[in-house]
Amino acid sequence: MKTDFSELTACAIEAATKAGEILRAGFGTHFRISSKEGRNNLVTEYDTKSENFILDFIKSKFPHHFFLAEESGESGTVASDEVQWVIDPLDGTVNFAHGIPIFSVSIAATLHGETLCGVVYQPILDELFVAEKGKGSFMNGKPLHVSSSHDITSSFLVTGFPYNIDSNPHYCLETFVDIVKQGIPVRRLGSAAMDLCYVACGRFDGFFEINLHPWDVAAGVLILSEAGGKITQYDQSDYSIFDHTILATNGLLHSPIAEILLANYRKFQSKK
Ligand code: IPD
Ligand code: CA
Ligand code: CA
């Protein structure tokens, strides 16, 4: 299926695929790795190379736009009628640094707090996920739809853990154990952008995580929502990319998963 995307989306696609080529070339080679705040929160020279390329590329097309990018931060106070690009140049840095081929580039364009388009590119499998508000979402040009799984006991879920896991925020360890104990398979891929896209294309039925950043989720949330998915906070209230908890599902399993997440939170909170 061919969709006519806007100039913004076309720019995001080109930036993400070219940045993906940079990552693909660097993957498995020797490169500099250093630590950011928090143990095991790594940054490689390819995070920086990818981000510099993306920023230069978008600026060459849209010189007046603003940026919120993981490695260089916010490019100034956003004028209210101007686009802000939200960029994760390498989502899954820990995997990349250890030679695990699960990582992606994530680029979204936002206006007035709303995401207009989102692109996630996985360079090793050459999978390009694209969504534009109101136009559906696609992987390599094929329309995406969430799974139709409605029984939580046979569902397939994905999650992630924050870098400050040592303080066990939101009782995420107990929640994980509780779900796994019910026999529900839960994966931990290490790229939140991919987690969201994999729910969008029905590979997973649901995803939950805490303490993510806007650049981890901005593109993936639009891709999932355009594929018919549902995204809220753990308590099922409205979600924004600046929120602390995210529950993203095929819609059918949303309430049952939310119940487990909240029941755990309450249980451990009351034991404090
Ligand atoms: C990380 C990944 C991971 C999530 C972490 C993120 P990074 O992003 O999305 O899946 O669990 O919380 O920080 O650091 O590889 O860009
Ligand atoms: Ca990230
Ligand atoms: Ca990153």
PDB file of N, CA, C and O and ligand atoms in Angstrom, residues 47 70-71 88 90-91 93, ligand 3:
ATOM      1  N   ASP A  47      26.038   6.599  19.422  1.00  0.00           N
ATOM      2  CA  ASP A  47      24.876   7.400  19.847  1.00  0.00           C
ATOM      3  C   ASP A  47      25.093   8.836  19.350  1.00  0.00           C
ATOM      4  O   ASP A  47      24.183   9.468  18.802  1.00  0.00           O
ATOM      5  N   GLU A  70      18.091  12.955  22.852  1.00  0.00           N
ATOM      6  CA  GLU A  70      18.603  12.353  24.079  1.00  0.00           C
ATOM      7  C   GLU A  70      19.988  12.866  24.465  1.00  0.00           C
ATOM      8  O   GLU A  70      20.218  13.210  25.617  1.00  0.00           O
ATOM      9  N   GLU A  71      20.922  12.910  23.538  1.00  0.00           N
ATOM     10  CA  GLU A  71      22.302  13.226  23.921  1.00  0.00           C
ATOM     11  C   GLU A  71      22.577  14.719  24.035  1.00  0.00           C
ATOM     12  O   GLU A  71      23.443  15.124  24.792  1.00  0.00           O
ATOM     13  N   ASP A  88      15.548   9.826  19.588  1.00  0.00           N
ATOM     14  CA  ASP A  88      16.468   8.899  20.251  1.00  0.00           C
ATOM     15  C   ASP A  88      17.346   8.312  19.139  1.00  0.00           C
ATOM     16  O   ASP A  88      16.882   7.521  18.316  1.00  0.00           O
ATOM     17  N   LEU A  90      19.755   6.229  19.178  1.00  0.00           N
ATOM     18  CA  LEU A  90      20.084   4.800  19.306  1.00  0.00           C
ATOM     19  C   LEU A  90      19.319   4.307  20.531  1.00  0.00           C
ATOM     20  O   LEU A  90      19.726   4.574  21.667  1.00  0.00           O
ATOM     21  N   ASP A  91      18.210   3.678  20.310  1.00  0.00           N
ATOM     22  CA  ASP A  91      17.419   3.148  21.424  1.00  0.00           C
ATOM     23  C   ASP A  91      17.783   1.673  21.562  1.00  0.00           C
ATOM     24  O   ASP A  91      17.514   0.877  20.655  1.00  0.00           O
ATOM     25  N   THR A  93      21.001   1.119  23.484  1.00  0.00           N
ATOM     26  CA  THR A  93      22.462   1.307  23.519  1.00  0.00           C
ATOM     27  C   THR A  93      23.178   0.149  24.215  1.00  0.00           C
ATOM     28  O   THR A  93      24.244  -0.284  23.771  1.00  0.00           O
TER      29      THR A  93
HETATM   30 CA    CA B   3      19.346   6.274  23.297  1.00  0.00          CA
END
